[in-house]
Amino acid sequence: MPAVLTIAWLFVRASFAAMPIALSAAQATDSQVDPLGSPQWEFMHRTILDGAPYAFDSRVVVMTPASAEDAMNVPVSFRVEGLGTVERVVVFADLNPIHKVLVFHPHAARAALGFRVKIEQATPIRAAALTADGVWHVGGAWVDAAGGGCTAPGYSRTAGTWYETLGQVRHHRWPGAGGVDAVERLRLQVMHPMDTGLAEGIPAFYLERLEVTDDEGRRYATLELFEPVSENPYFTLDLDAGGRPLRLSGHDLNGNRVEAELD
Amino acid sequence: MRVSCLFVLCVVAATVAASDQRYRLAATRIAPDTWLVRGSTAHFSMANGGNIANCAFIATGSGAVVIDTGPSARYGEALRALVEHTTGEPVVRVYNTHHHPDHFLGNQAFAGIPIHALPDTRRAMAEQAEAFSDNLYRLLGTWMKGTVPHLPTVDALPGEISIGSRRLELFAYRGHTAGDLVILDHATGTLFVGDLVFNHRAPTTPNADLAAWQSALQGIAGTPFERIVPGHGDVAAHSRPISETADYLQWLAGRIDEAVGTGRSMAETLFLPIPRRFDAHDTLVEEYRRSVMHLYPGVEHAFFHAE
């Protein structure tokens, strides 16, 4: 088998080599060939990135397991390295029933975030970082999964306890622990069922927006959240607040407010 | 023409691979009237058909006793034929050491024969057998053809029992799973420890309680034996696999405590380096990452909800 595949591969390579003019006319550079080979990439480009200019870019690092143990809680961390100012980062999963996971605006935070997602089947998970020149820089990785994360009810739904803890916030700050240059690490959890609307009889009900500010009203990061974010979500951020008190505010789809001091 | 030739070659190769899905099981004699059927120390794959766990059997003179039955109906059938051919005795009793699918989905081939498991194992199987089976169909495809979970029929209880020439002592532990059965054959000093001990294969933790697992390992280390038969990896005539399993699990617990305590996210923790002293464990990186996904959320919850 390997010998046969090698011959077939050479044949394909030779065919492409014979068409350099056609390729350059379409401006299809190496960085625009999806390294994940996703059947949905073109659709994602059109719907999530509005067809804007893009490049697959290894400077957008997405850390996620090759195979998920719990489809309701797939850990993902991304970080953008050496791209200068990043306006926002969109996270999406090509083969999820709901593609968009979140949009991160790193006003005064590092362009890096940790969180967890629900996936329904094997899918690419991507982070696309928009730089000031209007180009999306796209990183990502495939995650395999046994499935069921989006259409199964969350734990607190089956346990019936979500309304007792809705909107509770827990956090911890680690000064100097956020990476190379003594940036601070902030981890926080907001209790919320994050219902997708795809589990039978349970309408969509999720956190829509969270924002971290300080006591002078300075904004550090804004998160726009969507259905695939995991239940009772944890977020990991790196920022430099110089030890000042921080504040988390936001709301869910039903207008319930989230307010907490992050001392 | 060239393309169609390639196509034909591929189809022929694929057909040969598909029709070759037979388990080639071999019995290795490890003690008088005692045999091991050793599984691969890899992860489930189409290449190994899920044959990744050890099974064993004992000829008692009044029938054969089988310990664990493998991942599929087809494996169970091959195992039963091997046991009866090797011992010349019918199988009179089966033990399942715990509820993980690589150890009991071959039970179907032993329908009608008493299958014993700890009560906690039977409870866990009743809850999870269908999901395990579905997942193995996804991972192994046609290797699983015809497999339907066949659950144990009798409670195994701690203490001694006699079968033919053999006096077997049963121990009920937990830690790898909710119920982990250990069997000591007093005639040969062979200690069958299931997945409480892994030998040069990284331990798996989807249902683990690490503190309970460490106590179980202390209990096993305090039991006199001539040789131990681990659930994965080679038989050993010494206790090193016990201490190596304990060492890895202790390191794993400390690693996750430290990661949560220093603010590492779960995804970052997946990609932290693993100490070189564990290099001899097969499937190390995959199992470490699976363990992070199993264990990190509980430690993280305790950290945030204690404050």
XYZ file of C-alpha atoms in Angstrom:
570
model
C 0.000 0.000 0.000
C 2.619 2.675 0.898
C 4.369 2.207 -2.473
C 1.084 2.628 -4.353
C 0.256 5.767 -2.403
C 3.671 7.255 -3.101
C 3.240 6.741 -6.849
C -0.219 8.307 -6.757
C 1.122 11.270 -4.793
C 3.938 11.901 -7.265
C 1.411 11.790 -10.073
C -0.729 14.427 -8.379
C 2.289 16.617 -7.623
C 3.383 16.424 -11.259
C -0.065 17.543 -12.419
C 0.053 20.638 -10.233
C 3.600 21.458 -11.290
C 2.342 21.652 -14.862
C -0.130 24.436 -13.986
C 1.865 27.234 -12.298
C 0.188 29.971 -14.336
C -3.327 28.927 -13.334
C -2.313 28.903 -9.667
C -0.751 32.353 -9.643
C -3.705 33.803 -11.512
C -5.981 32.658 -8.669
C -3.460 33.962 -6.062
C -3.589 30.619 -4.280
C -0.437 30.760 -2.190
C 0.790 28.069 0.200
C -0.619 29.987 3.143
C -4.114 29.795 1.632
C -4.226 26.007 1.304
C -6.058 24.723 4.375
C -3.478 22.677 6.332
C -6.371 20.852 8.016
C -7.995 19.814 4.716
C -11.469 20.693 5.982
C -14.435 20.236 3.610
C -16.040 23.297 5.249
C -13.189 25.793 4.976
C -14.600 27.795 2.059
C -17.953 28.077 3.825
C -16.244 29.161 7.071
C -14.236 31.781 5.195
C -17.408 33.171 3.622
C -19.676 33.089 6.695
C -17.366 33.598 9.698
C -14.677 35.819 8.111
C -17.022 37.528 5.608
C -14.782 36.482 2.716
C -12.049 38.902 3.864
C -8.322 38.364 3.070
C -6.736 35.576 5.118
C -3.612 33.480 5.536
C -3.066 30.254 7.427
C -0.415 31.308 9.901
C 1.604 29.243 12.400
C 1.950 32.327 14.616
C -1.645 31.713 15.713
C -1.065 28.717 17.979
C -4.095 26.609 18.921
C -3.560 24.036 21.683
C -6.204 21.331 21.880
C -6.064 17.529 22.241
C -5.960 15.291 19.154
C -8.823 13.349 20.689
C -11.448 14.596 23.153
C -12.181 12.514 26.254
C -15.299 14.545 27.078
C -17.102 16.104 24.106
C -18.819 18.563 26.484
C -15.470 19.910 27.750
C -12.796 20.038 25.067
C -9.930 22.195 26.337
C -8.668 24.886 23.946
C -6.020 27.580 24.444
C -4.814 29.899 21.720
C -2.080 32.523 21.642
C -1.025 34.899 18.895
C 2.721 35.486 18.655
C 4.577 38.276 16.853
C 1.714 39.688 14.781
C 1.646 43.115 16.425
C -1.691 44.578 17.443
C -4.548 42.101 17.189
C -7.997 43.686 16.916
C -9.958 40.541 17.666
C -9.777 36.765 17.513
C -12.685 34.620 16.306
C -12.823 30.978 17.387
C -14.914 28.520 15.365
C -15.370 24.796 14.758
C -15.920 23.896 11.071
C -17.995 20.756 11.594
C -20.007 21.723 14.667
C -23.774 22.222 14.239
C -23.119 25.767 15.575
C -19.795 26.978 14.203
C -18.933 30.169 16.054
C -17.569 29.653 19.590
C -16.469 33.105 20.712
C -14.947 36.431 19.690
C -12.138 37.788 21.872
C -11.252 41.483 21.899
C -7.874 41.841 23.655
C -8.023 45.604 24.326
C -5.231 45.634 26.924
C -4.726 41.896 27.343
C -2.402 39.538 25.547
C -4.019 37.959 22.448
C -4.281 34.644 24.244
C -7.196 32.818 25.867
C -7.999 29.461 27.454
C -11.530 27.987 27.574
C -13.509 24.795 26.788
C -15.952 23.931 24.033
C -18.677 21.399 23.289
C -18.283 19.512 20.017
C -20.671 17.138 18.296
C -18.172 15.157 16.198
C -14.585 15.288 14.945
C -13.897 18.863 13.778
C -11.197 21.446 13.151
C -11.077 24.091 15.882
C -9.727 27.395 14.560
C -8.640 30.741 15.908
C -8.544 33.608 13.378
C -6.735 36.781 14.477
C -7.529 40.054 12.682
C -4.585 42.446 12.353
C -4.739 46.174 11.607
C -4.135 45.601 7.861
C -7.493 43.784 7.625
C -6.006 40.291 7.198
C -7.228 37.264 9.189
C -4.385 35.037 10.410
C -5.774 31.544 10.897
C -4.449 28.761 13.157
C -6.128 25.547 14.187
C -6.093 21.829 14.872
C -8.316 18.792 14.403
C -10.038 17.268 17.422
C -11.521 13.779 17.210
C -14.541 13.005 19.394
C -17.069 10.288 20.058
C -19.692 13.019 19.814
C -22.842 14.194 21.533
C -21.491 17.355 23.180
C -23.882 19.837 21.618
C -27.114 17.878 21.649
C -26.802 16.346 25.120
C -28.064 18.372 28.081
C -25.381 19.727 30.420
C -24.740 18.312 33.882
C -26.573 21.040 35.787
C -29.638 20.548 33.557
C -29.801 16.872 34.390
C -29.087 17.626 38.058
C -31.554 20.550 38.096
C -29.313 22.896 40.096
C -28.413 25.593 37.592
C -30.777 28.284 38.916
C -29.215 28.084 42.402
C -25.793 29.122 41.126
C -26.597 31.166 37.977
C -24.161 34.014 37.447
C -21.845 33.167 40.364
C -18.259 34.159 39.589
C -15.072 32.642 41.009
C -11.597 33.798 40.123
C -7.926 33.680 40.998
C -5.083 36.010 39.977
C -1.436 35.008 39.670
C 0.726 38.171 39.449
C 3.779 37.609 37.251
C 2.601 34.165 36.140
C 1.191 35.011 32.730
C 4.277 34.282 30.681
C 7.593 35.785 29.614
C 7.314 39.402 30.724
C 5.710 39.295 34.156
C 2.194 39.692 32.802
C -0.504 38.652 35.239
C -2.603 35.519 34.773
C -6.313 35.711 35.547
C -8.554 32.646 35.645
C -12.275 32.974 36.249
C -15.396 30.840 36.164
C -18.977 31.980 35.607
C -21.710 29.534 36.600
C -24.098 29.198 33.653
C -25.760 26.233 31.886
C -24.707 27.514 28.413
C -27.596 25.659 26.750
C -27.191 25.341 22.992
C -30.888 25.012 22.162
C -30.100 21.716 20.427
C -30.940 19.436 23.388
C -34.589 18.426 23.225
C -36.967 20.691 25.152
C -34.271 23.127 26.361
C -34.122 26.506 24.560
C -30.836 28.318 23.885
C -29.659 30.084 27.046
C -26.071 31.215 27.214
C -23.724 33.996 28.315
C -23.496 36.536 25.484
C -20.906 38.997 26.724
C -18.264 39.332 29.430
C -15.896 42.242 29.945
C -12.912 42.763 32.249
C -12.306 46.377 33.330
C -10.407 48.044 36.184
C -11.525 50.574 38.809
C -10.697 53.430 36.435
C -12.936 52.032 33.718
C -10.076 50.839 31.537
C -11.103 47.844 29.390
C -8.742 44.852 29.317
C -10.736 42.300 27.333
C -14.211 41.725 25.934
C -15.630 38.278 25.178
C -18.593 37.675 22.878
C -19.743 34.133 23.597
C -21.868 31.637 21.662
C -23.600 28.304 22.233
C -20.598 25.926 21.933
C -18.787 27.372 24.993
C -18.894 24.730 27.763
C -21.208 24.796 30.780
C -20.003 26.757 33.849
C -17.180 28.088 31.687
C -13.647 28.826 32.863
C -11.566 31.466 31.066
C -7.814 31.986 31.282
C -6.455 35.455 30.378
C -3.082 37.215 30.516
C -3.100 40.944 31.220
C -1.130 43.625 33.053
C -3.333 45.445 35.535
C -0.457 46.532 37.771
C -2.200 44.977 40.767
C -5.293 47.186 40.437
C -8.716 45.771 41.362
C -10.495 44.327 38.319
C -14.164 43.965 37.609
C -16.124 41.462 35.500
C -19.424 42.496 33.964
C -21.684 40.996 31.362
C -25.034 39.417 30.590
C -26.714 36.346 29.140
C -29.303 35.878 26.396
C -32.179 36.525 28.839
C -30.683 39.754 30.205
C -29.431 38.278 33.482
C -26.485 40.426 34.615
C -23.074 39.157 35.649
C -21.192 41.486 38.013
C -18.173 40.606 40.148
C -15.116 42.173 41.733
C -11.906 40.377 40.734
C -9.635 41.437 43.592
C -5.456 4.046 -17.985
C -2.786 4.822 -15.427
C -5.391 6.135 -13.006
C -7.660 3.110 -13.385
C -4.697 0.740 -12.720
C -3.940 2.610 -9.496
C -7.598 2.404 -8.560
C -7.700 -1.376 -9.083
C -4.517 -1.825 -7.022
C -5.996 0.184 -4.149
C -9.247 -1.781 -4.186
C -7.397 -5.116 -4.158
C -5.184 -3.998 -1.257
C -8.168 -2.738 0.740
C -10.087 -5.993 0.194
C -7.173 -8.094 1.440
C -6.860 -5.943 4.579
C -10.589 -6.182 5.310
C -10.824 -9.960 4.982
C -7.793 -10.422 7.245
C -9.426 -9.203 10.464
C -8.698 -12.297 12.539
C -7.177 -12.250 16.008
C -4.057 -14.388 16.095
C -4.059 -15.278 19.766
C -1.239 -17.258 21.366
C -1.091 -18.769 24.849
C 2.199 -18.499 26.762
C 2.639 -20.870 29.716
C 3.649 -18.736 32.716
C 3.229 -21.307 35.553
C 2.006 -24.918 35.873
C -1.375 -25.189 34.095
C -1.461 -21.388 33.761
C -1.305 -19.370 30.521
C -1.170 -15.730 29.456
C -2.737 -14.353 26.267
C -0.789 -11.131 25.926
C -2.298 -8.054 24.296
C -0.488 -5.228 22.534
C 0.568 -2.300 24.722
C -0.658 0.163 22.075
C -3.957 2.079 22.037
C -7.109 0.740 20.303
C -6.550 0.721 16.533
C -7.805 -0.826 13.307
C -4.402 -2.547 13.118
C -4.708 -4.414 16.439
C -8.487 -4.884 16.520
C -8.536 -3.671 20.128
C -6.388 -6.607 21.288
C -4.602 -4.429 23.859
C -5.280 -6.156 27.196
C -3.963 -9.357 28.744
C -6.226 -12.347 29.325
C -5.210 -15.459 31.252
C -6.499 -18.952 32.027
C -5.918 -21.795 34.477
C -6.583 -25.518 33.964
C -7.933 -26.755 37.306
C -8.572 -30.412 36.395
C -12.294 -29.705 36.792
C -12.524 -27.182 33.989
C -10.742 -24.027 32.901
C -11.028 -20.651 34.629
C -10.699 -17.625 32.304
C -9.650 -14.186 33.568
C -10.881 -11.399 31.232
C -12.271 -11.911 27.735
C -10.954 -9.153 25.447
C -12.568 -6.355 23.414
C -15.038 -8.047 21.046
C -17.223 -11.092 20.337
C -14.756 -12.294 17.717
C -11.869 -12.039 20.217
C -13.934 -13.944 22.808
C -14.597 -16.756 20.324
C -10.895 -17.032 19.465
C -9.999 -16.985 23.174
C -12.478 -19.722 24.073
C -11.175 -21.955 21.259
C -7.586 -21.321 22.420
C -8.414 -22.136 26.067
C -10.217 -25.376 25.215
C -7.525 -26.457 22.746
C -4.662 -25.660 25.157
C -6.135 -27.118 28.347
C -8.310 -29.896 26.925
C -10.915 -28.779 29.476
C -14.220 -26.947 29.080
C -14.438 -23.421 30.469
C -16.356 -23.589 33.772
C -15.953 -20.063 35.066
C -15.022 -16.567 33.825
C -13.820 -13.586 35.867
C -13.934 -9.972 34.683
C -11.318 -7.981 36.623
C -13.081 -4.622 36.019
C -15.585 -2.874 33.762
C -13.391 -1.523 30.958
C -14.339 -2.713 27.439
C -10.967 -4.196 26.438
C -11.429 -6.712 29.289
C -15.035 -7.886 28.998
C -16.660 -7.377 25.574
C -15.559 -10.931 24.665
C -17.974 -12.275 27.348
C -20.538 -13.058 24.646
C -18.502 -16.116 23.574
C -18.905 -17.494 27.121
C -22.699 -17.094 27.351
C -24.160 -19.880 29.472
C -21.025 -20.143 31.623
C -21.046 -18.318 35.005
C -19.277 -14.951 34.622
C -18.138 -13.433 37.934
C -17.347 -9.785 38.714
C -17.307 -7.539 41.778
C -20.704 -5.942 42.551
C -19.256 -2.462 41.887
C -17.939 -3.692 38.540
C -21.349 -5.091 37.597
C -22.986 -1.766 38.493
C -20.489 0.213 36.394
C -20.920 -2.174 33.450
C -24.713 -1.810 33.603
C -24.280 1.975 33.322
C -21.477 2.215 30.779
C -21.314 -0.977 28.677
C -23.456 0.398 25.835
C -21.436 3.612 25.541
C -18.159 1.640 25.647
C -19.407 -0.686 22.940
C -20.544 2.221 20.720
C -17.150 3.870 21.062
C -15.274 0.669 20.172
C -17.432 0.245 17.047
C -16.343 3.777 16.122
C -12.657 3.006 16.766
C -12.484 -0.590 15.495
C -15.198 -0.886 12.840
C -15.831 -4.405 11.576
C -13.571 -5.992 14.221
C -16.584 -5.384 16.498
C -19.096 -7.046 14.147
C -21.802 -8.850 16.124
C -20.530 -7.649 19.518
C -23.256 -6.972 22.089
C -22.294 -6.381 25.737
C -22.915 -9.575 27.740
C -22.779 -8.692 31.425
C -21.489 -10.870 34.307
C -24.033 -13.149 35.943
C -22.572 -13.752 39.431
C -21.160 -11.502 42.195
C -17.481 -12.142 42.941
C -16.892 -11.688 46.679
C -13.596 -11.416 48.572
C -12.311 -14.673 50.114
C -11.207 -18.145 49.059
C -12.888 -20.522 46.661
C -11.908 -24.002 45.416
C -12.165 -25.226 41.826
C -10.640 -28.616 41.017
C -7.012 -28.634 42.120
C -6.990 -24.878 42.717
C -7.560 -22.654 45.724
C -8.172 -19.115 44.479
C -8.227 -16.089 46.786
C -10.180 -13.036 45.646
C -9.466 -9.445 46.741
C -11.828 -6.512 46.156
C -9.967 -3.256 45.508
C -10.877 -0.014 43.763
C -8.948 2.918 42.354
C -8.400 2.137 38.676
C -12.184 1.764 38.531
C -15.006 1.469 41.097
C -14.319 -2.267 41.381
C -10.921 -3.889 40.738
C -10.708 -7.646 41.279
C -7.372 -9.254 42.172
C -7.017 -13.062 42.117
C -4.257 -15.069 43.835
C -3.771 -18.688 42.760
C -2.275 -20.286 45.889
C -1.058 -23.354 43.952
C 1.430 -21.361 41.881
C 1.675 -18.001 43.658
C 0.376 -16.258 40.547
C -1.276 -12.911 41.314
C -3.654 -11.605 38.626
C -3.875 -7.871 39.301
C -5.906 -6.574 36.343
C -5.388 -2.897 35.532
C -4.262 -1.932 39.027
C -0.782 -2.596 37.619
C 0.546 -1.601 34.195
C 3.960 -2.908 33.129
C 5.839 -0.499 30.833
C 2.545 0.806 29.539
C 1.137 4.138 30.771
C -1.825 3.644 33.179
C -5.282 4.746 32.035
C -7.515 6.873 34.265
C -11.030 7.433 32.823
C -12.653 6.171 36.052
C -9.711 6.492 38.427
C -9.596 7.511 42.084
C -5.852 8.051 42.484
C -5.779 7.911 46.303
C -7.747 4.638 46.377
C -5.503 3.276 43.625
C -2.380 3.968 45.729
C -3.899 2.067 48.693
C -4.737 -0.834 46.377
C -1.113 -0.907 45.190
C 0.058 -1.044 48.811
C -2.278 -3.996 49.392
C -0.935 -5.786 46.313
C 2.694 -5.100 47.293
C 1.970 -6.674 50.696
C 0.566 -9.882 49.182
C 3.183 -12.658 48.768
C 3.453 -13.747 45.111
C 5.764 -15.635 42.741
C 4.708 -13.611 39.735
C 2.198 -10.897 38.898
C 0.060 -10.783 35.772
C -0.735 -7.138 34.942
C -3.688 -6.092 32.794
C -1.273 -4.608 30.255
C 2.377 -5.515 29.621
C 4.623 -8.425 30.565
C 4.303 -10.835 33.477
C 6.869 -10.047 36.183
C 8.532 -12.141 38.922
C 9.254 -9.009 40.965
C 7.383 -5.994 42.337
C 8.920 -3.350 40.087
C 5.759 -2.884 37.943
C 3.841 -2.160 41.168
C 6.255 0.540 42.318
C 6.538 1.975 38.791
C 2.746 2.254 38.521
C 2.640 3.923 41.961
C 5.452 6.312 40.977
C 3.693 7.393 37.768
C 0.324 7.906 39.483
C 1.918 9.943 42.272
C 3.742 12.105 39.733
C 0.503 12.532 37.719
C -1.478 13.701 40.767
C 1.293 16.163 41.681
C 1.566 17.470 38.123
C -2.136 18.292 37.927
C -2.223 19.860 41.411
C 0.733 22.039 40.446
C -0.748 23.015 37.066
C -4.047 24.098 38.613
C -2.293 25.814 41.524
C -0.063 27.869 39.224
C -2.875 28.927 36.889
C -2.148 26.743 33.857
C -5.182 26.169 31.655
C -6.254 22.596 30.917
C -5.052 22.844 27.290
C -1.643 24.192 28.390
C -1.326 21.336 30.892
C -1.821 18.809 28.060
C 1.360 19.997 26.382
C 3.702 20.246 29.404
C 6.766 17.974 29.133
C 6.790 14.552 30.813
C 9.861 13.486 32.872
C 12.278 11.185 31.057
C 12.049 8.505 33.738
C 8.681 7.435 32.278
C 10.062 6.957 28.750
C 9.787 3.152 29.031
C 5.977 3.372 29.209
C 4.233 2.713 25.881
C 1.477 5.185 24.811
C 2.893 7.648 27.379
C 1.988 10.947 25.722
C -1.511 9.857 24.665
C -2.361 8.478 28.098
C -0.887 11.470 29.929
C -3.079 13.795 27.852
C -6.155 11.622 28.385
C -5.417 11.669 32.133
C -5.205 15.473 32.160
C -8.690 15.573 30.625
C -9.985 13.065 33.199
C -8.400 14.538 36.325
C -7.838 18.277 35.793
C -11.537 19.339 36.025
C -11.977 17.798 39.503
C -8.796 19.405 40.875
C -9.732 22.737 39.289
C -13.249 22.582 40.768
C -11.812 21.906 44.239
C -9.358 24.812 43.853
C -11.949 27.388 42.773
C -14.835 26.232 44.918
C -12.795 26.010 48.147
C -12.094 29.745 48.161
